[in-house]
CSV table of C-alpha atoms and ligand atoms in Angstrom, one decimal:
chain,number,residue,atom,x,y,z
A,24,UNK,CA,9.9,0.7,65.9
A,25,UNK,CA,7.0,-1.6,66.5
A,26,UNK,CA,4.6,-2.9,63.9
A,27,UNK,CA,1.8,-1.9,66.2
A,28,UNK,CA,2.6,1.7,65.6
A,29,UNK,CA,0.6,3.4,62.9
A,30,UNK,CA,2.1,3.5,59.4
A,31,UNK,CA,1.2,6.9,57.9
A,32,UNK,CA,1.6,8.5,54.5
A,33,UNK,CA,1.9,12.3,54.4
A,34,UNK,CA,1.4,14.5,51.4
A,35,UNK,CA,2.6,18.1,51.3
A,36,UNK,CA,1.9,20.5,48.4
A,37,UNK,CA,1.2,23.9,50.1
A,38,UNK,CA,4.0,25.8,48.3
A,39,UNK,CA,6.6,24.6,45.8
A,40,UNK,CA,7.7,21.3,47.3
A,41,UNK,CA,5.8,18.1,46.4
A,42,UNK,CA,6.6,16.1,49.5
A,43,UNK,CA,5.6,12.5,50.3
A,44,UNK,CA,6.7,11.0,53.6
A,45,UNK,CA,6.1,7.7,55.2
A,46,UNK,CA,6.5,7.2,59.0
A,47,UNK,CA,5.8,4.4,61.4
A,48,UNK,CA,5.0,5.9,64.8
A,49,UNK,CA,7.8,8.4,65.1
A,50,UNK,CA,10.2,6.6,62.9
A,51,UNK,CA,10.9,8.1,59.5
A,52,UNK,CA,10.8,5.5,56.7
A,53,UNK,CA,10.8,7.8,53.6
A,54,UNK,CA,10.9,11.5,52.8
A,55,UNK,CA,10.7,12.0,49.0
A,56,UNK,CA,10.7,15.6,47.8
A,57,UNK,CA,10.4,17.0,44.3
A,58,UNK,CA,10.9,20.8,44.2
A,59,UNK,CA,9.8,23.2,41.5
A,60,UNK,CA,12.1,25.9,43.0
A,61,UNK,CA,14.3,26.1,39.9
A,62,UNK,CA,11.2,27.0,37.8
A,63,UNK,CA,10.5,30.0,40.1
A,64,UNK,CA,14.1,31.2,40.5
A,65,UNK,CA,14.0,33.6,37.5
A,66,UNK,CA,10.9,35.3,38.9
A,67,UNK,CA,12.5,35.8,42.4
A,68,UNK,CA,9.6,34.1,44.1
A,69,UNK,CA,7.1,31.2,43.8
A,70,UNK,CA,4.6,31.5,41.0
A,71,UNK,CA,1.4,29.8,42.2
A,72,UNK,CA,0.2,28.5,38.8
A,73,UNK,CA,3.6,27.1,38.0
A,74,UNK,CA,3.8,25.4,41.4
A,75,UNK,CA,0.3,23.8,41.0
A,76,UNK,CA,1.2,22.3,37.6
A,77,UNK,CA,4.5,21.0,39.0
A,78,UNK,CA,2.8,19.3,41.9
A,79,UNK,CA,0.5,17.5,39.4
A,80,UNK,CA,3.4,16.4,37.3
A,81,UNK,CA,5.4,15.2,40.3
A,82,UNK,CA,2.7,13.5,42.4
A,83,UNK,CA,2.7,10.0,41.1
A,84,UNK,CA,6.4,9.6,40.7
A,85,UNK,CA,7.1,11.1,44.2
A,86,UNK,CA,4.6,8.7,45.7
A,87,UNK,CA,6.2,5.7,44.0
A,88,UNK,CA,9.6,6.8,45.2
A,89,UNK,CA,8.4,7.3,48.8
A,90,UNK,CA,6.6,3.9,48.9
A,91,UNK,CA,9.6,2.1,47.4
A,92,UNK,CA,12.1,3.7,49.8
A,93,UNK,CA,9.9,2.8,52.8
A,94,UNK,CA,9.5,-0.7,51.4
A,95,UNK,CA,5.7,-0.6,51.8
A,96,UNK,CA,2.6,-0.7,49.6
A,97,UNK,CA,-0.2,1.8,49.6
A,98,UNK,CA,-2.4,-1.0,51.0
A,99,UNK,CA,-0.1,-1.4,54.0
A,100,UNK,CA,-0.6,2.2,55.3
A,101,UNK,CA,-3.0,2.8,58.2
A,102,UNK,CA,-3.8,6.4,57.3
A,103,UNK,CA,-3.2,9.1,54.7
A,104,UNK,CA,-2.5,12.6,55.9
A,105,UNK,CA,-2.3,15.7,53.8
A,106,UNK,CA,-1.7,19.5,54.2
A,107,UNK,CA,-5.2,21.1,53.9
A,108,UNK,CA,-3.8,24.6,54.6
A,109,UNK,CA,-2.6,27.3,55.0
A,110,UNK,CA,-0.8,27.7,51.7
A,111,UNK,CA,-1.3,28.5,48.0
A,112,UNK,CA,-4.9,27.5,47.1
A,113,UNK,CA,-4.2,25.8,43.8
A,114,UNK,CA,-1.1,24.0,45.1
A,115,UNK,CA,-3.0,22.7,48.2
A,116,UNK,CA,-5.8,21.5,46.0
A,117,UNK,CA,-3.5,19.1,44.1
A,118,UNK,CA,-2.3,17.5,47.3
A,119,UNK,CA,-5.8,17.3,48.9
A,120,UNK,CA,-7.3,15.8,45.7
A,121,UNK,CA,-4.5,13.3,45.5
A,122,UNK,CA,-4.8,12.3,49.1
A,123,UNK,CA,-8.5,11.8,48.8
A,124,UNK,CA,-7.9,9.6,45.8
A,125,UNK,CA,-5.2,7.5,47.5
A,126,UNK,CA,-7.3,7.2,50.7
A,127,UNK,CA,-10.4,6.2,48.8
A,128,UNK,CA,-8.5,3.7,46.6
A,129,UNK,CA,-6.9,2.0,49.5
A,130,UNK,CA,-9.9,2.4,51.8
A,131,UNK,CA,-7.9,4.2,54.5
A,132,UNK,CA,-8.8,7.1,56.8
A,133,UNK,CA,-7.8,10.6,55.6
A,134,UNK,CA,-6.4,13.4,57.8
A,135,UNK,CA,-6.5,16.9,56.5
A,136,UNK,CA,-3.9,18.7,58.7
A,137,UNK,CA,-2.5,22.2,59.3
A,138,UNK,CA,0.9,22.9,57.7
A,139,UNK,CA,2.1,24.9,60.7
A,140,UNK,CA,1.4,22.1,63.2
A,141,UNK,CA,3.1,19.7,60.8
A,142,UNK,CA,6.3,21.9,61.0
A,143,UNK,CA,6.1,21.3,64.8
A,144,UNK,CA,5.3,17.6,64.6
A,145,UNK,CA,8.3,16.8,62.3
A,146,UNK,CA,10.6,17.3,65.3
A,147,UNK,CA,9.2,14.2,67.0
A,148,UNK,CA,10.9,12.1,64.2
A,149,UNK,CA,14.2,13.3,65.4
A,150,UNK,CA,13.9,14.2,69.1
A,151,UNK,CA,11.0,12.0,70.2
A,152,UNK,CA,7.7,13.1,71.9
A,153,UNK,CA,7.4,16.8,72.4
A,154,UNK,CA,7.1,17.9,76.1
A,155,UNK,CA,3.8,19.8,76.3
A,156,UNK,CA,3.2,22.7,76.7
A,157,UNK,CA,6.0,24.0,74.4
A,158,UNK,CA,6.6,27.2,72.6
A,159,UNK,CA,7.1,26.8,68.8
A,160,UNK,CA,8.6,29.4,66.6
A,161,UNK,CA,7.9,28.8,62.9
A,162,UNK,CA,9.9,30.8,60.5
A,163,UNK,CA,9.7,30.3,56.7
A,164,UNK,CA,9.2,32.0,53.4
A,165,UNK,CA,5.4,32.2,54.1
A,166,UNK,CA,5.0,32.4,57.8
A,167,UNK,CA,6.7,33.7,61.0
A,168,UNK,CA,4.8,32.8,64.1
A,169,UNK,CA,5.1,32.1,67.8
A,170,UNK,CA,2.8,29.4,69.0
A,171,UNK,CA,1.8,27.9,72.3
A,172,UNK,CA,1.6,24.2,71.7
A,173,UNK,CA,-0.6,22.9,74.6
A,174,UNK,CA,-1.5,19.7,72.8
A,175,UNK,CA,0.0,18.9,69.4
A,176,UNK,CA,-3.1,16.8,68.7
A,177,UNK,CA,-5.5,19.7,69.0
A,178,UNK,CA,-4.6,22.7,71.1
A,179,UNK,CA,-2.3,25.2,69.4
A,180,UNK,CA,-2.7,28.9,70.2
A,181,UNK,CA,-1.1,31.8,68.3
A,182,UNK,CA,1.0,34.2,70.5
A,183,UNK,CA,2.2,36.4,67.7
A,184,UNK,CA,3.1,36.6,64.0
A,185,UNK,CA,4.7,38.9,61.5
A,186,UNK,CA,2.8,42.0,60.7
A,187,UNK,CA,4.4,42.4,57.3
A,188,UNK,CA,7.1,40.2,55.6
A,189,UNK,CA,7.9,36.7,56.8
A,190,UNK,CA,11.4,36.1,58.0
A,191,UNK,CA,12.3,33.9,55.0
A,192,UNK,CA,10.8,36.5,52.7
A,193,UNK,CA,13.2,39.1,54.2
A,194,UNK,CA,16.2,36.7,53.5
A,195,UNK,CA,14.9,36.3,49.9
A,196,UNK,CA,14.5,40.0,49.3
A,197,UNK,CA,17.8,41.0,50.9
A,198,UNK,CA,19.6,38.3,48.9
A,199,UNK,CA,18.1,39.8,45.7
A,200,UNK,CA,19.4,43.3,46.7
A,201,UNK,CA,22.9,41.8,47.2
A,202,UNK,CA,22.8,39.9,43.9
A,203,UNK,CA,22.6,36.5,45.6
A,204,UNK,CA,20.4,33.7,44.2
A,205,UNK,CA,16.9,32.7,45.2
A,206,UNK,CA,16.0,31.3,47.7
A,207,UNK,CA,18.1,33.8,49.6
A,208,UNK,CA,18.5,32.1,53.0
A,209,UNK,CA,21.3,29.6,52.2
A,210,UNK,CA,23.5,32.1,50.3
A,211,UNK,CA,23.1,34.8,53.0
A,212,UNK,CA,23.9,32.2,55.7
A,213,UNK,CA,27.0,31.3,53.7
A,214,UNK,CA,28.2,34.8,52.9
A,215,UNK,CA,27.6,35.8,56.6
A,216,UNK,CA,30.2,33.4,57.7
A,217,UNK,CA,32.9,35.6,56.2
A,218,UNK,CA,31.3,38.9,57.3
A,219,UNK,CA,31.2,41.0,60.5
A,220,UNK,CA,27.8,40.8,62.2
A,221,UNK,CA,28.3,44.1,64.0
A,222,UNK,CA,29.6,46.0,60.9
A,223,UNK,CA,26.2,47.7,60.4
A,224,UNK,CA,23.7,48.4,63.1
A,225,UNK,CA,20.4,47.4,61.3
A,226,UNK,CA,17.1,48.0,63.0
A,227,UNK,CA,15.4,45.4,65.2
A,228,UNK,CA,11.7,45.6,64.3
A,229,UNK,CA,9.0,45.8,67.1
A,230,UNK,CA,11.5,45.8,70.0
A,231,UNK,CA,11.1,49.3,71.3
A,232,UNK,CA,9.4,49.5,74.7
A,233,UNK,CA,6.4,51.2,73.0
A,234,UNK,CA,6.1,48.5,70.3
A,235,UNK,CA,6.5,45.8,72.9
A,236,UNK,CA,3.3,47.0,74.6
A,237,UNK,CA,1.2,46.1,71.6
A,238,UNK,CA,3.4,43.7,69.7
A,239,UNK,CA,5.4,41.8,72.3
A,240,UNK,CA,5.4,38.5,70.3
A,241,UNK,CA,4.8,39.9,66.8
A,242,UNK,CA,7.5,40.4,64.2
A,243,UNK,CA,8.2,43.0,61.5
A,244,UNK,CA,10.9,42.6,58.9
A,245,UNK,CA,9.9,45.1,56.2
A,246,UNK,CA,11.6,48.0,57.9
A,247,UNK,CA,14.8,46.0,58.2
A,248,UNK,CA,14.6,45.1,54.5
A,249,UNK,CA,14.2,48.8,53.6
A,250,UNK,CA,17.1,49.8,55.8
A,251,UNK,CA,19.3,47.3,54.0
A,252,UNK,CA,18.1,48.6,50.6
A,253,UNK,CA,18.9,52.2,51.7
A,254,UNK,CA,22.3,51.3,53.0
A,255,UNK,CA,23.2,49.4,49.8
A,256,UNK,CA,21.9,52.3,47.6
A,257,UNK,CA,23.9,54.9,49.5
A,258,UNK,CA,27.0,52.8,49.1
A,259,UNK,CA,26.4,52.4,45.4
A,260,UNK,CA,25.8,56.1,45.0
A,261,UNK,CA,29.1,57.0,46.6
A,262,UNK,CA,30.8,54.6,44.2
A,263,UNK,CA,32.1,52.4,46.9
A,264,UNK,CA,31.9,48.6,46.6
A,265,UNK,CA,29.2,46.9,48.6
A,266,UNK,CA,30.7,44.6,51.3
A,267,UNK,CA,28.3,41.7,50.6
A,268,UNK,CA,29.6,39.5,53.5
A,269,UNK,CA,29.3,42.3,56.1
A,270,UNK,CA,25.8,43.3,54.9
A,271,UNK,CA,24.7,39.7,55.0
A,272,UNK,CA,26.1,39.1,58.4
A,273,UNK,CA,24.7,42.3,59.9
A,274,UNK,CA,21.3,41.7,58.4
A,275,UNK,CA,21.2,38.0,59.6
A,276,UNK,CA,22.3,39.1,63.0
A,277,UNK,CA,19.4,41.6,63.2
A,278,UNK,CA,16.8,38.9,62.2
A,279,UNK,CA,18.3,36.2,64.5
A,280,UNK,CA,18.5,38.7,67.4
A,281,UNK,CA,14.8,39.6,67.2
A,282,UNK,CA,13.6,36.0,66.6
A,283,UNK,CA,15.6,34.5,69.5
A,284,UNK,CA,14.8,37.3,71.9
A,285,UNK,CA,11.0,37.1,71.3
A,286,UNK,CA,10.9,33.3,71.4
A,287,UNK,CA,12.8,33.2,74.7
A,288,UNK,CA,10.6,35.9,76.1
A,289,UNK,CA,7.5,33.8,75.1
A,290,UNK,CA,9.0,30.8,77.0
A,291,UNK,CA,9.9,32.7,80.1
A,292,UNK,CA,6.7,34.7,80.4
A,293,UNK,CA,4.7,31.5,80.1
A,294,UNK,CA,7.0,29.4,82.3
A,295,UNK,CA,7.8,27.0,79.5
A,296,UNK,CA,11.2,25.3,79.2
A,297,UNK,CA,11.0,23.8,75.7
A,298,UNK,CA,11.4,25.9,72.6
A,299,UNK,CA,10.9,24.3,69.2
A,300,UNK,CA,12.1,26.1,66.1
A,301,UNK,CA,10.9,25.0,62.6
A,302,UNK,CA,10.3,26.2,59.1
A,303,UNK,CA,12.9,26.9,56.4
A,304,UNK,CA,14.7,29.7,58.3
A,305,UNK,CA,15.3,27.3,61.2
A,306,UNK,CA,18.0,25.9,58.9
A,307,UNK,CA,19.9,29.1,59.5
A,308,UNK,CA,23.2,28.3,61.3
A,309,UNK,CA,23.3,31.6,63.2
A,310,UNK,CA,19.7,31.3,64.4
A,311,UNK,CA,20.3,27.8,65.6
A,312,UNK,CA,23.5,28.8,67.5
A,313,UNK,CA,22.2,32.1,68.9
A,314,UNK,CA,18.8,30.7,70.1
A,315,UNK,CA,20.4,27.7,71.7
A,316,UNK,CA,23.1,29.8,73.5
A,317,UNK,CA,20.6,32.4,74.8
A,318,UNK,CA,18.0,29.8,75.8
A,319,UNK,CA,20.6,27.8,77.8
A,320,UNK,CA,21.1,30.8,80.1
A,321,UNK,CA,17.5,30.4,81.3
A,322,UNK,CA,17.4,26.7,81.4
A,323,UNK,CA,15.3,26.5,78.2
A,324,UNK,CA,15.9,23.5,75.9
A,325,UNK,CA,15.9,24.3,72.2
A,326,UNK,CA,14.8,21.6,69.7
A,327,UNK,CA,15.5,22.2,66.0
A,328,UNK,CA,15.0,19.5,63.4
A,329,UNK,CA,17.8,18.9,61.0
A,330,UNK,CA,17.8,21.3,58.0
A,331,UNK,CA,16.2,18.9,55.6
A,332,UNK,CA,13.2,18.4,57.9
A,333,UNK,CA,12.9,22.2,58.5
A,334,UNK,CA,12.0,23.0,54.9
A,335,UNK,CA,8.7,21.8,53.5
A,336,UNK,CA,8.4,18.0,53.2
A,337,UNK,CA,5.9,15.2,53.4
A,338,UNK,CA,7.5,13.6,56.5
A,339,UNK,CA,6.2,16.4,58.6
A,340,UNK,CA,2.7,15.8,57.5
A,341,UNK,CA,3.1,12.0,58.0
A,342,UNK,CA,4.5,12.8,61.5
A,343,UNK,CA,1.5,14.9,62.5
A,344,UNK,CA,-0.9,12.3,61.0
A,345,UNK,CA,0.8,9.6,63.0
A,346,UNK,CA,0.5,11.7,66.2
A,347,UNK,CA,-3.3,12.2,65.5
A,348,UNK,CA,-3.8,8.5,64.9
A,349,UNK,CA,-2.0,7.6,68.1
A,350,UNK,CA,-4.1,10.3,70.0
A,351,UNK,CA,-7.3,8.7,68.6
A,352,UNK,CA,-8.3,11.9,66.9
A,353,UNK,CA,-11.2,11.2,64.4
A,354,UNK,CA,-10.2,11.3,60.7
A,355,UNK,CA,-11.5,13.9,58.2
A,356,UNK,CA,-14.3,13.2,55.9
A,357,UNK,CA,-13.6,12.8,52.2
A,358,UNK,CA,-15.3,16.2,51.4
A,359,UNK,CA,-12.9,18.4,53.3
A,360,UNK,CA,-11.7,21.5,51.4
A,361,UNK,CA,-8.2,22.9,50.8
A,362,UNK,CA,-8.2,26.0,52.9
A,363,UNK,CA,-5.5,28.5,51.9
A,364,UNK,CA,-6.1,30.5,55.2
A,365,UNK,CA,-6.6,27.7,57.6
A,366,UNK,CA,-6.3,29.1,61.1
A,367,UNK,CA,-3.4,27.9,63.1
A,368,UNK,CA,-5.8,26.8,65.9
A,369,UNK,CA,-7.3,24.1,63.5
A,370,UNK,CA,-4.7,21.3,63.8
A,371,UNK,CA,-6.8,18.9,61.8
A,372,UNK,CA,-10.0,19.1,59.9
A,373,UNK,CA,-12.7,17.0,61.5
A,374,UNK,CA,-15.2,17.1,58.7
A,375,UNK,CA,-16.6,19.0,55.9
A,376,UNK,CA,-17.1,22.8,55.6
A,377,UNK,CA,-19.5,24.1,58.2
A,378,UNK,CA,-20.1,20.8,59.9
B,27,KG4,O1,9.6,26.2,55.1
B,27,KG4,P1,10.1,26.6,53.7
B,27,KG4,O2,10.8,25.5,52.9
B,27,KG4,O3,8.9,27.0,52.8
B,27,KG4,C1,7.9,27.8,53.2
B,27,KG4,O4,6.9,27.3,53.8
B,27,KG4,O5,8.0,29.0,52.9
B,27,KG4,O6,10.9,27.9,53.8
B,27,KG4,C2,11.6,28.5,52.8
B,27,KG4,C3,12.3,29.7,53.3
B,27,KG4,C4,12.9,30.6,52.1
B,27,KG4,O7,12.5,31.9,52.3
B,27,KG4,C5,14.4,30.4,52.3
B,27,KG4,O8,15.2,31.6,52.0
B,27,KG4,C6,14.5,30.2,53.8
B,27,KG4,O9,13.4,29.4,54.1
B,27,KG4,N1,15.8,29.5,54.2
B,27,KG4,C7,16.7,30.0,55.0
B,27,KG4,C8,17.8,29.1,55.1
B,27,KG4,N2,17.4,28.0,54.3
B,27,KG4,C9,16.2,28.2,53.8
B,27,KG4,N3,16.8,31.2,55.6
B,27,KG4,C10,17.9,31.5,56.3
B,27,KG4,N4,18.9,30.7,56.4
B,27,KG4,C11,18.9,29.5,55.8
B,27,KG4,N5,20.0,28.7,55.9
B,28,ZN,ZN1,6.4,25.6,55.5
């Protein structure tokens, strides 16, 4: 770590995690996260208004924790980066407003950045610079996309995305069906370890030759979720116990099979040998193992950040901010909006709406 490298603060509030990270160059100095997850658990999903209020309540304390852990003061930072979108509108607004205030108070440049690109950038903190071009697969509760990352500082193109539920959403809904807690990814991952992944042959969405013609790099998980629901209902009707571990393992196998197959196809068809997997579902142990093993057969290197960096956090925003500073990308103006449907092609907001 060199003191010449930019010291960047990152603020993330697009969903239910208030994350504040501090990085210098590609070195992680602090990653403070306050989650409002427990407040949403009883609703089985994130309640936007509850999340926004929780961000507001957590912001100052999380900021203090991040700066203290990093051993720096706000006046030491070279730039403030913030998730400007996509995400929940009210939740994003809290982060964007706070970032503007901190940037203005400390007289530092502001970078409004894309949440998806930040999920890609976080990997540089663990595995160093990303070879470009690379394919990135982002799978979380809110998004499932395959991206071509030509230049992490500005050229990211979508190859495909989910046409219905996100991968993490499928984990959350299936967990609910099985009586497992929210968020559903971790308990399904755990239950699946004791189950048989070939016990039930669940459907693999958008993998038939006909679907592949139109949706080669797109995903669909809602049919799979319905198939699991039907299977569980039939079992309950017949009075037999539901083998939770086997259902979890077979469901997880179907998701991981489709995700890894399509991601590797995206690499091979574009002649790319680096696959990055990010987002909350990238914490899944079976996905990590399956994608790595399958990719190796084709000489493709899989990069997956450690689980804590896969779920939403501020370090990922700081990592992208630091990359933008190093690439001499101009900062955003102080009147940038929070954009809940920010397109994936907009890595950072140059300036105000319409300009
Ligand atoms: O990236 P993230 O923290 O927030 C969003 O941007 O959505 O992702 C949260 C999602 C949840 O749906 C959660 O169930 C899923 O990631 N998840 C997992 C695992 N850990 C978290 N899914 C599968 N296996 C896991 N181990
Ligand atoms: Zn995310």
